[in-house]
Amino acid sequence: MTHETPAPATLSELAALVGGSLRGGTPDQPIHGVSSVADAGPTDITWVSGRSYLKSLADSRAGAVLISPSLGATPMPAILTADPEDAVRRVLTRFEVAHERPPPGIHPTAIIGAGAELAADVAIGPCARVGAAATIGPRTRIHAGVHLGAACRIGADCELWPNVFVADRCRVGDRVVIKPGAVIGTEGFGFIFREGEHRRVPQIGIVVIEDDVQIGANTCIDRAKFGATIIGRGTKIDNLVQIAHNCKIGPNCIMAGQVALAGSVRLGMGVILAGRAAVIDGMSVGDGAKIAVGSIAFKDIEPGGAYFGTPARPHIEFFRAMAAAQRVPDLIARIEELSKRMSELEAAMHDRKAD
Amino acid sequence: MTHETPAPATLSELAALVGGSLRGGTPDQPIHGVSSVADAGPTDITWVSGRSYLKSLADSRAGAVLISPSLGATPMPAILTADPEDAVRRVLTRFEVAHERPPPGIHPTAIIGAGAELAADVAIGPCARVGAAATIGPRTRIHAGVHLGAACRIGADCELWPNVFVADRCRVGDRVVIKPGAVIGTEGFGFIFREGEHRRVPQIGIVVIEDDVQIGANTCIDRAKFGATIIGRGTKIDNLVQIAHNCKIGPNCIMAGQVALAGSVRLGMGVILAGRAAVIDGMSVGDGAKIAVGSIAFKDIEPGGAYFGTPARPHIEFFRAMAAAQRVPDLIARIEELSKRMSELEAAMHDRKAD
Amino acid sequence: MTHETPAPATLSELAALVGGSLRGGTPDQPIHGVSSVADAGPTDITWVSGRSYLKSLADSRAGAVLISPSLGATPMPAILTADPEDAVRRVLTRFEVAHERPPPGIHPTAIIGAGAELAADVAIGPCARVGAAATIGPRTRIHAGVHLGAACRIGADCELWPNVFVADRCRVGDRVVIKPGAVIGTEGFGFIFREGEHRRVPQIGIVVIEDDVQIGANTCIDRAKFGATIIGRGTKIDNLVQIAHNCKIGPNCIMAGQVALAGSVRLGMGVILAGRAAVIDGMSVGDGAKIAVGSIAFKDIEPGGAYFGTPARPHIEFFRAMAAAQRVPDLIARIEELSKRMSELEAAMHDRKAD
């Protein structure tokens, strides 16, 4: 059942799961869950990812700890592993409870368009609509109230949560997760002002979402004016993100909550946009670049750098400008002082001349 | 009927409702509605909350006014009350028309999971889904298309508007209002980059929403990595707000539209975040602090202060920095002038030496 | 069928469509689509909107180009037109494929309230709800899962996409498009803090959306405290926009993605708010003013100007301030130098006195 508490694990089971070795404790010591160093109780396992957290272990009630062998002794039993952060991920997987999802098959209230093709073990939830000639790959789960437009192509092993909207002809790869309320493929925001009105510019393109992408709740991705808005393989997008028409996003990018990309933005590989970062229309962001929280890029961004501020500047320029700005009150004081000394000198010089 | 015009009130009825006393007019003077000083007509009541608005009353066509007795005479009948702003609230309640909501009972198209427990007078709208083993308290209204996951616990007298999503195991207190399209309890945005891919970190925690909370339309609140994301009692959250995993929000906070909290943010009691304010991950905001429109806190925020800017600074620092920045063009001019005078003095000194 | 590829056009057909004249090529040359100068292939038409793009045509594989006759010769056949940008719009319309929409009639799973009036050829999709005494004009299409509250009035030729929410008594004009997940008419965010709690202030007003408005996906527009929140004729609003209670938006405004208006904001005619621009509560923005990406207006904005920054300032002020800020490090250096020269002069003067 999806709502039951997971069975307890043992230390030896968890050590095997993460490929680590047990130090102290007993192999069958029960572990019921995972928690932080501060909050963990005697039946929880915790983790330490660096030397700076080591001291806090002394006060922890945790039953066990995941830790690198290089960090030395611990007050509780330890599972030694070279990568404690990834080990935590594995342990969390152990305690995860499967969420409720529609079972394979088509709910009687779902509506399947003419010519739609559903592969084996597809699940279609209540009130979902699958458009004419749409195709859905094996084991994909379509939750209640989802809208798939005509001729959509959805891959294998995807999960589309309730009320997701995917417009006609859009394509979604394999293992894609789209969270509730996300809207994929509505028309780009294209108008041209003529004779006193904003005339709609048809957006005849589509959205292509590649394999292993995740899209957050209530996020919006617009279809292209022509061609495709593309979200690259392995890219992860958080909630309430806006991606305008004709953006091309490379693989393995990260976009945190409320990020916005205006039209025709290009992101390279592995770009990281922190929460509420943005890029104006037509700009490119190079591979591996990072844009900080709330910063807005008004120009192309070089690969690999860290950018701050609005307009976004390289890390070092931004902090230099911040530091300079903080010296302005001091500059004012110094100019006052120089000005006073100048007047005194001028007076002295005048007196001397008058001698 | 929900769509009918409310019956007119009388001045004496409204005076009694707000606990005020009538000055001028007749007790049975009819009042049909509420409006601003500028827009009110002869059958509307208006209000004045301070001396600065008093003058505008002279030009108002309002049939009556809610006002503090300390503010003196008015050109129209008045209801005298020490708290006109709260009196307006009460009068608005008098003219409110009940909105359309599902009647008690379970709509035939709703889907109720195995073992779900619904208390007396619960209303479940069309196409809503109640997960297995979920519980819903008395008189709570679940609108059409709402998704309640497995083992959710929803309290009494709540209203969940259409298409709200509440994930498995999340808990909602009493008298909570969740507006259309809000998404509660989807997985936190947790990934770890290993071997060329962003690996998903399971989020095994939940969301806990305490009593008397309101959550705006299309707002997103993520479930915790472990433990709970908590929204404290009486906190009010506007539309399109993003609250990431493991945030702990105290009681009676206010978060206006488009606010964002990154992971593990803590807000104390009565914190006020104006529209589009934000706090980066892991920071704490003290009791009663206010963060201004669009400002982003990059550090912990002291209790009680008012913070402005990005990065957010105390009110006085921010305005001092703004004022200093505005003096820079003047500083440039003064340095030019000092430089000129310095050269003249140096020349004069040189001439004197040459004497 | 909605999902089929559009039939190819010919050059002469497109020339006639845009009212242009053909230069070179053959009238029956087939054109299958539209693309950019860089991406167009031999069966695509492209366009050039200004002299700066002309050079790139030399490397283009496009089968034809839409261009102003004033721009001279082109390496491929051309359709000459005085307004290539509007011509592209017309050509895109030619290649547009009608999207899937509910056919006229009422889906058996839709729920129509008592006394609702539906005009000719109205389409009501699956699981949509039409409130009691609501009215819907001719040919309007209501997609699946839409909620129309009691006594709503929706005009003719509208399209409300899946899961749109329109609250009781709100009014929508003719030819209005509302994209998926938009929430219209929920209560404004109004609370008053008394006796230790935020008390709800009833919002008894409505939302009025005039003719030819477009509203983006997951956008939220709150109902007025009293009176109406108004969206003027021809205004176009993008995705994830927040419009608070009692805003009055003039005709033909543009609001790009993530824009936010706090309570009681007024926009004149033809105001342009770029992506994520915002206006704080109670402020007015004059006719034709533009507010730049991410800028927040804290004051009234004059008509016709371009505003940048937070707080938003006129274009020229903003760039002057930016330029001044960039000179601060140089000012620091110059003050150091002046200070040194001053000390030298003072020493020299002292020596002279000592003579």
Coordinates of C-alpha atoms in Angstrom, one line a residue, chain A residues 231 235-244 247-262 265-280 283-302 304-309 312, chain B residues 189 191 198 242 262 280-281, chain C residues 258 276:
Chain A
I231 CA 14.5 21.1 -23.4
T235 CA 17.7 18.9 -17.6
K236 CA 15.8 19.5 -14.4
I237 CA 13.3 22.4 -14.0
D238 CA 11.6 23.4 -10.8
N239 CA 8.2 25.0 -10.1
L240 CA 6.7 28.1 -11.6
V241 CA 9.4 28.5 -14.3
Q242 CA 8.5 30.4 -17.5
I243 CA 10.2 29.3 -20.7
A244 CA 9.2 31.3 -23.7
C247 CA 14.3 28.6 -26.3
K248 CA 16.9 25.8 -26.8
I249 CA 18.1 24.3 -23.6
G250 CA 21.1 22.1 -23.5
P251 CA 21.5 18.8 -21.6
N252 CA 21.8 18.5 -17.8
C253 CA 20.8 22.1 -17.0
I254 CA 19.3 23.1 -13.7
M255 CA 16.6 25.8 -13.4
A256 CA 15.4 26.5 -9.9
G257 CA 12.0 27.9 -8.9
Q258 CA 10.6 31.0 -10.7
V259 CA 13.4 31.1 -13.3
A260 CA 12.4 32.8 -16.5
L261 CA 13.8 32.6 -20.0
A262 CA 12.5 35.1 -22.6
V265 CA 17.3 32.1 -25.3
R266 CA 20.0 29.4 -25.6
L267 CA 21.5 27.5 -22.7
G268 CA 24.5 25.3 -23.2
M269 CA 25.3 22.1 -21.3
G270 CA 25.1 22.0 -17.5
V271 CA 24.0 25.6 -17.1
I272 CA 22.8 26.3 -13.6
L273 CA 20.2 29.0 -13.0
A274 CA 19.5 29.6 -9.3
G275 CA 16.0 30.5 -8.1
R276 CA 14.4 33.4 -10.0
A277 CA 17.4 33.9 -12.3
A278 CA 16.4 35.1 -15.8
V279 CA 17.8 35.7 -19.3
I280 CA 16.4 38.2 -21.7
M283 CA 20.8 35.7 -25.3
S284 CA 23.1 32.7 -25.0
V285 CA 24.5 31.2 -21.9
G286 CA 27.7 29.1 -22.3
D287 CA 28.3 25.6 -21.0
G288 CA 28.6 25.3 -17.3
A289 CA 27.8 28.9 -16.5
K290 CA 26.0 29.7 -13.2
I291 CA 23.6 32.7 -12.7
A292 CA 22.9 33.6 -9.1
V293 CA 19.6 33.9 -7.3
G294 CA 17.4 36.7 -8.8
S295 CA 20.1 37.8 -11.3
I296 CA 19.0 38.8 -14.8
A297 CA 21.4 38.3 -17.8
F298 CA 21.0 41.1 -20.3
K299 CA 23.9 39.9 -22.5
D300 CA 25.4 36.6 -23.7
I301 CA 27.1 34.8 -20.8
E302 CA 30.5 33.2 -21.2
G304 CA 31.9 28.4 -17.0
G305 CA 31.7 31.6 -15.1
A306 CA 29.5 32.6 -12.1
Y307 CA 27.3 35.6 -12.7
F308 CA 25.7 37.9 -10.2
G309 CA 23.4 40.9 -10.2
A312 CA 24.3 39.9 -14.4
Chain B
F189 CA 13.9 19.9 -6.1
F191 CA 19.4 16.3 -7.2
H198 CA 21.6 14.7 -12.0
Q242 CA 7.1 29.1 -4.3
A262 CA 14.4 28.4 -1.2
I280 CA 17.8 32.1 -0.2
D281 CA 18.3 28.6 1.1
Chain C
Q258 CA 5.9 36.8 -14.5
R276 CA 8.9 40.2 -14.6

